[in-house]
PDB file of C-alpha atoms in Angstrom:
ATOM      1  CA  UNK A  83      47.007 -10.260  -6.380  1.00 40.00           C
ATOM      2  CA  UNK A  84      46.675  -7.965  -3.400  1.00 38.00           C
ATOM      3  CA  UNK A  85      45.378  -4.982  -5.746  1.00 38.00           C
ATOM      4  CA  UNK A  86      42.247  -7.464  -7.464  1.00 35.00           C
ATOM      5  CA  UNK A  87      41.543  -8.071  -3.865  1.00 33.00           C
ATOM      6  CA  UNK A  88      40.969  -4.521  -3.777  1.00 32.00           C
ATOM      7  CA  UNK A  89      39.988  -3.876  -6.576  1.00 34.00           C
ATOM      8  CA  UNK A  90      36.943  -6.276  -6.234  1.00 33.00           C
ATOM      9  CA  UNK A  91      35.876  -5.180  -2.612  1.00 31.00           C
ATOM     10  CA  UNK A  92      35.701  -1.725  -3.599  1.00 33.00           C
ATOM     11  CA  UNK A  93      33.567  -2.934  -6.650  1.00 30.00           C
ATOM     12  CA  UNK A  94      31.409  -4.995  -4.274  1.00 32.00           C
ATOM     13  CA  UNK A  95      31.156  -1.825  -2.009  1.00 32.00           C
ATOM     14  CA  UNK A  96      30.440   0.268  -4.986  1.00 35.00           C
ATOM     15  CA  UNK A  97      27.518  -2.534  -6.210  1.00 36.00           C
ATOM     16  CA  UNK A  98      26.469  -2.755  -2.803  1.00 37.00           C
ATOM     17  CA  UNK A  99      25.823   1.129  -2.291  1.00 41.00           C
ATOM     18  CA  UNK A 100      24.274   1.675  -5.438  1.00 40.00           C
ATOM     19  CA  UNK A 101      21.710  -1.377  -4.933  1.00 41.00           C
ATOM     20  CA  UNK A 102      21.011   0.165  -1.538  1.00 42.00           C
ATOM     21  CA  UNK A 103      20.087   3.296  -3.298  1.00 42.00           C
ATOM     22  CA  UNK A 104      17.914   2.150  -6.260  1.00 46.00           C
ATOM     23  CA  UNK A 105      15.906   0.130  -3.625  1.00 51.00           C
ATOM     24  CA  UNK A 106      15.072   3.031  -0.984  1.00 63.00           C
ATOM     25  CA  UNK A 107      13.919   5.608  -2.911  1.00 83.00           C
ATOM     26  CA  UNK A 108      11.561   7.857  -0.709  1.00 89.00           C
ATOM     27  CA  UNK A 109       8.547   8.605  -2.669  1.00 96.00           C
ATOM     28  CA  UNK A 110       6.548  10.306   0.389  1.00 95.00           C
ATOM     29  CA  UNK A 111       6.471  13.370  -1.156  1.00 96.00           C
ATOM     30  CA  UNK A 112       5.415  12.631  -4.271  1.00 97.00           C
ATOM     31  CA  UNK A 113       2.578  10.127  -3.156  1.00 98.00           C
ATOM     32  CA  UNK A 114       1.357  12.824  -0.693  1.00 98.00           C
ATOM     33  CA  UNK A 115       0.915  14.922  -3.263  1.00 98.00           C
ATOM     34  CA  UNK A 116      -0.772  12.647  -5.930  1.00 98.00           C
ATOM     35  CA  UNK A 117      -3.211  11.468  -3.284  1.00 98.00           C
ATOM     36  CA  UNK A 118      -4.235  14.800  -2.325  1.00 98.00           C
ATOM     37  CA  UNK A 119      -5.010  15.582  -6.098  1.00 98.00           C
ATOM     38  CA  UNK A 120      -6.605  12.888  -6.516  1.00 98.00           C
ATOM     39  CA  UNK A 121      -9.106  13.328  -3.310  1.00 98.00           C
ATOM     40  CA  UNK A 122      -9.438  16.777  -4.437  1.00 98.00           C
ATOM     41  CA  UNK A 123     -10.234  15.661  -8.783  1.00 98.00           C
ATOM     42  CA  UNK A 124     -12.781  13.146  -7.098  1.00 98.00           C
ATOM     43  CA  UNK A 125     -14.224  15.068  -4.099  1.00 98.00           C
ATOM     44  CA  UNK A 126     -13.755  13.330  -1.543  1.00 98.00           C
ATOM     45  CA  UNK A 127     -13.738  13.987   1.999  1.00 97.00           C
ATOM     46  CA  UNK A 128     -10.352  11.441   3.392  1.00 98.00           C
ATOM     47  CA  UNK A 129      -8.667  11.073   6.854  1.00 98.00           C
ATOM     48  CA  UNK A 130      -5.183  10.670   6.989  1.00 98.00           C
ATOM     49  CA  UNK A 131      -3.456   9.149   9.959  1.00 98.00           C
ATOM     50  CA  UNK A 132       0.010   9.427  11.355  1.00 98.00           C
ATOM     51  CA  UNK A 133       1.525   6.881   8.788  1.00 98.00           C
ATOM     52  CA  UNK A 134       0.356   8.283   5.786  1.00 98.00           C
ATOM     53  CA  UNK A 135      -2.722   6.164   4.991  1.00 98.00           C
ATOM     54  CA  UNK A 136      -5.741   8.028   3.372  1.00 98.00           C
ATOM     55  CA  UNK A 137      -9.352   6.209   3.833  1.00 98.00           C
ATOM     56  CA  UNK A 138     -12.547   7.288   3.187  1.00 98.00           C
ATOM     57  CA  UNK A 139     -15.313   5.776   5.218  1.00 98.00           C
ATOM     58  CA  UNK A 140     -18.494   5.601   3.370  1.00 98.00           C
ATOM     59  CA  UNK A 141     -20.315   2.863   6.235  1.00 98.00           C
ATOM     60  CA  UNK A 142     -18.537   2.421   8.489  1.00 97.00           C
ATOM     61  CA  UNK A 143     -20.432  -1.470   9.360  1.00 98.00           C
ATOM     62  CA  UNK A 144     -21.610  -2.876  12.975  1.00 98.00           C
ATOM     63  CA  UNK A 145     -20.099  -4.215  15.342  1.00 98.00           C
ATOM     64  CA  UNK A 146     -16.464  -5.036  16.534  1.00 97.00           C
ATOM     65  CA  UNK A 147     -13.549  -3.739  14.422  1.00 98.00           C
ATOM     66  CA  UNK A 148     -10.902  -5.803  13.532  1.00 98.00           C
ATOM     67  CA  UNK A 149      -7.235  -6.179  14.918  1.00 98.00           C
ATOM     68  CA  UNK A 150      -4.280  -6.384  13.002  1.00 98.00           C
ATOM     69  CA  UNK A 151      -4.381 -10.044  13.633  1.00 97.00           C
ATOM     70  CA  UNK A 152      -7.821 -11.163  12.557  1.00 98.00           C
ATOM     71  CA  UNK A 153      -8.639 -13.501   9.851  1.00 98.00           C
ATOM     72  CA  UNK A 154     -11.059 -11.655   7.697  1.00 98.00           C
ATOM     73  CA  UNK A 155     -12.965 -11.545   4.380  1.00 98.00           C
ATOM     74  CA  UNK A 156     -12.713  -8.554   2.581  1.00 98.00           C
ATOM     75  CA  UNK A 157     -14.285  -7.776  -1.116  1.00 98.00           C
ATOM     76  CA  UNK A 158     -11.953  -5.097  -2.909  1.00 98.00           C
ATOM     77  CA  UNK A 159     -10.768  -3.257  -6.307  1.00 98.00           C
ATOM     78  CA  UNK A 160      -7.245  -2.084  -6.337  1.00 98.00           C
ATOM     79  CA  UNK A 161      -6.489   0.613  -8.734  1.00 98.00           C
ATOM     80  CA  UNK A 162      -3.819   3.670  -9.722  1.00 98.00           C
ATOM     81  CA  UNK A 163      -4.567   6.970  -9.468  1.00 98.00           C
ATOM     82  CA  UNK A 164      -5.403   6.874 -13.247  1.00 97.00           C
ATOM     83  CA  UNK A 165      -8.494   4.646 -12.712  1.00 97.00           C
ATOM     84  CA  UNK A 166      -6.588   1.956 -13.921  1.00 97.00           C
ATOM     85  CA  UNK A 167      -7.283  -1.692 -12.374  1.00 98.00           C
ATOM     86  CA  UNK A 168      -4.460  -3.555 -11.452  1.00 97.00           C
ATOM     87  CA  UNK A 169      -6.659  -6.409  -8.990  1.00 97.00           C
ATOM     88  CA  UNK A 170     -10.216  -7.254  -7.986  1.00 98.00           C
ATOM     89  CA  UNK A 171     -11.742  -9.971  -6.049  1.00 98.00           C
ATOM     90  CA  UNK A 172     -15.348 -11.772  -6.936  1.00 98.00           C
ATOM     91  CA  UNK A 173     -18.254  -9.966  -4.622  1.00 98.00           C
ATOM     92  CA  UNK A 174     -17.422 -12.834  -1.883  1.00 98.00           C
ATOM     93  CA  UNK A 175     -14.658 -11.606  -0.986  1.00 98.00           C
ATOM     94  CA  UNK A 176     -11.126 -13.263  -0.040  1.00 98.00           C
ATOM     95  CA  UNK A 177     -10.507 -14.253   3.166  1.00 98.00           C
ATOM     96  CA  UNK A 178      -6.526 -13.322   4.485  1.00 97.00           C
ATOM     97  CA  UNK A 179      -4.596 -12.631   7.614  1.00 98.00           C
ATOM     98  CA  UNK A 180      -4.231  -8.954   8.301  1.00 98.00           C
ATOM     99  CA  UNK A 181      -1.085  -9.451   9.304  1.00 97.00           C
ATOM    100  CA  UNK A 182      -0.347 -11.334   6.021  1.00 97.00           C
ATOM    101  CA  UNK A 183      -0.552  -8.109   3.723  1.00 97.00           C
ATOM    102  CA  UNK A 184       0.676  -4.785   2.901  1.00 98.00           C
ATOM    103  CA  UNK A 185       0.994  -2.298   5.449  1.00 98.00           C
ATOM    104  CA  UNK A 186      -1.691   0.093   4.444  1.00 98.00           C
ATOM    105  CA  UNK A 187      -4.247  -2.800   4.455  1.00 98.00           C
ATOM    106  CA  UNK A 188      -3.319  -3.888   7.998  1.00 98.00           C
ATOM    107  CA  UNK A 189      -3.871  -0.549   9.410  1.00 98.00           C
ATOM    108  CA  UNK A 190      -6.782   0.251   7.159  1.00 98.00           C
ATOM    109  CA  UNK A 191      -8.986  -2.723   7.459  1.00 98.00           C
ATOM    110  CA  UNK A 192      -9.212  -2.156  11.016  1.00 98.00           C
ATOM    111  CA  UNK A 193     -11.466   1.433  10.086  1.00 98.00           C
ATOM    112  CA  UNK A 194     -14.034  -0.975   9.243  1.00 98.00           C
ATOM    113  CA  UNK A 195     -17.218  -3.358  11.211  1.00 98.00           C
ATOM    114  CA  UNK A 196     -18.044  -6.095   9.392  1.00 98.00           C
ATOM    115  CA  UNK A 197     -20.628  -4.590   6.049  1.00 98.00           C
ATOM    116  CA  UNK A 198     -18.698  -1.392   6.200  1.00 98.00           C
ATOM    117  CA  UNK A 199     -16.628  -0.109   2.867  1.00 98.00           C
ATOM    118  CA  UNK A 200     -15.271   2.743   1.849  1.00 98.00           C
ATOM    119  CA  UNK A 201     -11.740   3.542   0.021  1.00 98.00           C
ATOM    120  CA  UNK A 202      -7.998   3.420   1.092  1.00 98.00           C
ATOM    121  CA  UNK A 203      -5.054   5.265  -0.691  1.00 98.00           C
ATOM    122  CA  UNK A 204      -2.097   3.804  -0.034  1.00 98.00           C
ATOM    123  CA  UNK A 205       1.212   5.349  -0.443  1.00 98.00           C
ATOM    124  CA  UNK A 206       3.781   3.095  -1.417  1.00 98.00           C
ATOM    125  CA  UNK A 207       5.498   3.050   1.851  1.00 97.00           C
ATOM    126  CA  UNK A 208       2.715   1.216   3.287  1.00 98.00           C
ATOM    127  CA  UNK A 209       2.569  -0.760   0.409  1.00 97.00           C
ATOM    128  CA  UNK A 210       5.101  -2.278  -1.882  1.00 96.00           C
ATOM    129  CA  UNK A 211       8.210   0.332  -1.591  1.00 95.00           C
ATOM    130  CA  UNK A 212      10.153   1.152  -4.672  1.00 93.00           C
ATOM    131  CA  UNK A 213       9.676  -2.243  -5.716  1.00 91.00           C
ATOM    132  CA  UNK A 214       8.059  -3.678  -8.650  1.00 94.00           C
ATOM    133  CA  UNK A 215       5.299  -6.860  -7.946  1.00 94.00           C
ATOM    134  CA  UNK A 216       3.499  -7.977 -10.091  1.00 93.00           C
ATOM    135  CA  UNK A 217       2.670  -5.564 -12.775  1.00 93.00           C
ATOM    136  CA  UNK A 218       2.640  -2.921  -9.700  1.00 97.00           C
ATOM    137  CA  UNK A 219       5.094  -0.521 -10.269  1.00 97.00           C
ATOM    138  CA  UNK A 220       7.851   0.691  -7.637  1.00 96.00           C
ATOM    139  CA  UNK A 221       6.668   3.678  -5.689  1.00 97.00           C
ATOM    140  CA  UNK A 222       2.987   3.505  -6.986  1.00 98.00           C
ATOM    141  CA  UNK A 223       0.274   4.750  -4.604  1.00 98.00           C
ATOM    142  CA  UNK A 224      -2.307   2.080  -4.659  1.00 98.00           C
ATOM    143  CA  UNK A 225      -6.195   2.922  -4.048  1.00 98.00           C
ATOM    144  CA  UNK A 226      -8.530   0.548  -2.999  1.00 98.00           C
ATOM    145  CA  UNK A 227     -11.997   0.383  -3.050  1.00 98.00           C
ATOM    146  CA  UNK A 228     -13.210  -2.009   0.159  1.00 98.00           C
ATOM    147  CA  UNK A 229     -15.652  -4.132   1.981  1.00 98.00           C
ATOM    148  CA  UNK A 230     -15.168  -5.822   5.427  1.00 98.00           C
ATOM    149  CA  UNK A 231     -17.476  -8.684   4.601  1.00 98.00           C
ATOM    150  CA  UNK A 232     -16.741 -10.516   7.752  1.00 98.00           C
ATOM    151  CA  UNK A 233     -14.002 -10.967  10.858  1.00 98.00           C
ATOM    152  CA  UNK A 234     -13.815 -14.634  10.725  1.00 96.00           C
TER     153      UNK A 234
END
């Protein structure tokens, strides 16, 4: 009895550390890289701040930026670094918490006034990690294409 006692806690231990693996697989290298190409295939001139978060401001708006707790409405196109569309809101926009979504949003957002837009690359550590959501998958850098309708 005493060795399947120990025989299961080590295979717990074992399951345990190899979940813990699988789900913290650092892909900030890799998205680095793929978002440079990709600013340099598509020409564009991209800050990056100290977390990792790309943006392009193409108008930057008027008046008061956002914090990362306003309620605003935001228009948007999410897509891979292959062009191809994973989500897209109507013209009006959704309206959200900023402190209700992904990381790089939170930060990002707050670049904008209200009738400013411009693009965010998002690596997936400010986005969804290594894991997969809904037809997103793990360690994908995520671009968006944005419009600060409003801070509501």
């Amino acid at each position: 009895m005493k060795k399947l006692l120990t025989a299961l806690l080590a295979l717990t231990l074992f399951i345990s550390c190899s979940k813990d693996k699988e789900t913290t697989t650092d892909f900030t290298a890799k998205n680095e890289q793929e978002i440079k190409d990709y600013i340099a295939k598509n020409s564009l001139t991209a800050k990056r701040s100290d977390s990792g978060l790309y943006y392009v401001i193409s108008n930057p708006g008027t008046g008061a930026n956002p914090t990362a707790t306003s309620n605003v409405t935001v228009a948007y196109k999410g897509y891979f670094t292959n062009s191809s569309v994973f989500d897209q809101s109507s013209a009006a926009g959704i309206p959200f918490g900023l402190n209700q979504v992904i990381k790089g949003w939170t930060e990002g957002i707050q670049y904008f006034k209200p009738g400013g837009n411009g693009i965010l690359l998002v690596p997936a550590h400010l986005g969804y990690g290594s894991f997969n959501y809904n037809g997103i998958p793990g360690g994908s850098v995520l671009i968006f294409d944005v419009k600060l309708i409003s801070i509501n």
